[in-house]
Amino acid sequence: MKSLLRAREFWLACVIVVLGLGVSTRSEGFLAPASLANIFNDTSILIMLALGQMVVILTRSIDLSMAANLALSGMLVALINVAFPGMPVPLLMLTAAAFGAALGAFNGILVWKLDIPPIVVTLGTLTIYRGMIYVIAGGSWVNAHQMTDAFKAVPRTEVLGITLLSWIAVIVVLGFYLLMTRTPLGRSFYATGINPTAATYAGIDVGRTRFIGFCIAGMVSGLAGYLWIARYAVAYVDVAGGFELNIIAACVIGGISIAGGTGTAVGAVLGALFLGVVNNALPVIGISPFWQMAISGSAILLAVVFNSRGERQRGRIILKQADTP
């Protein structure tokens, strides 16, 4: 019980519940099952991207190009759908994921082999990927009437009362949970972030581990690219513009330490859900959506403060134990 009360994820879940209960006093239907399903559906893409970013951050890196990767991968499969309308949608989804993974691998190679700081690499590739959208699309949009019905149907199709978009997010969450808690690769991500030098002595290839992290983040971004374009039925250069800030915010709020080595898949999911509840609650309680960024920024600052205090407290305990005869 004590370990549960000390868990950041527990308190974040409590905050989300209290926030939902508070909003429900202004709107009785806010906590209705259909409303909660809509909130999860609206947040599904952010949840998947936050999990991909989590893997990168755990290794003391960061990927600022995930939203640009999403936009480029989405534009690519939209153009393929227009040129080859008979191509099966599952193949298009695999194409988007593979192309996104290739873009992530490009980031990972630059970080691994050339030892360039991740923030510099991904800030550069962010601009490159956005520019590539202009090149492949010629500056034009791909609109709903150009896309096939099958292409647009996947995110909207309901199974057992929940959209396929939400089911895909659930599968991705379960996959990341198993990856981080049940596999040697997941433990390697944590070891690389906690102490890269010790991880190297333990036989872990730190550079290769970071490279794999970027590949996973890219693959998730590519898949999210198809889902985003298919759901909103439009592809253009500025798709998901600035969304990388929401992705990082979800990770930080969920307890993923920017210093690396600390955080869980559950925390990343809760961080994304917190932002999803806030975004859906703003219109209900009469707050302008323009306050969204301010609220998100305040939540990030509070999360960073809590993270840093928790890390300092753990450090003092270790020193105190070391001084004990």
Steps between C-alpha positions, in 0.01 A plus 500: 500500500783738585667438165170577326463829685857595405439422134471809284262319265253444786482869586477602135209258456336658806545847350336385177206350693456815712520716188235288331273515804542876520408548135203267538346749745471741206405233246325187626584301188875560516565171680248300297650191335449644150673824602794317657533287185511818291769650724712187468444494125605866471812426705595169336755644257662709774524189721683304231739784424570559869598134539739529206651816644530333841738237362724771355497717813584203723834472317586867572395610153204686351321492165360835389420368151218260589221734388684577175555126450126450552416766241745369239399135545134596485547702182692213341227240557231752398676554167543123456129456567416758234738344246410137579145498644486122492789449742381326821482725804702261724784526248475879513521488879811280482648737244441799727654321799802382299560843348470662843747247640743589220474869591558411864799286402647801319482695827648208689794458261594867534486477880676164519772513235570874482442565872289811428277614790146362448333838542714644218441200272124491542463878481671480161306199374176663616558772240624251239192278534263797474686616190475153346121525520517802270721304262292183472162679500600806300347722767149364435253335737346155485134542585228261611344461155834377365536227763321167473224412745701201626798728572285728717297225666753339735514767775120539495391136491354387833560159656313422824403865526859627475672629188784310339720801572448444871558125467826562316607733783415231757711245310791745479475571875508128582793450265703777662413376849629154417806645327598712798424247774561157347789529252877551522467789252268683737749458783774625268308824442487562875864401556617729220320796653594434862874459443636461145849417627379222727273374221802473271692297761192277529528417131230736369576686179377847600514645149314207349237517775437867429482420128230239565312752712491748212387224262212408731397865538512541122293188439230622739507842332453342159203293615352807670549688173261269316248506787509880521454555126230234472310634798498866397491417126749767395876506444705818478834643606402630842326186625572460874695826503636557850367164620848399615446731798191302604694175463781617727249653742319166533829326579614754758161518670498121510826493696746428219819671615673710236827391665422146387458165671176580686142447389245237404264427213208544740628847589525601133142383438371688805688814396334489159159431655547799733550727200206335324267560795619861533448569129151351506411674827590853390188559286279340765609732783502805277875555473636614165699233313771763456589434865587143409869570441526701824339220698721238336810710566407543866445126532845437348669737745325339797593153372866600460503639855353177641744291294804695618388493865445126484843441350668717766319314776614164363855633484495610865373159610783326315761724660347451842513124461860517380602690814349238725768267647 
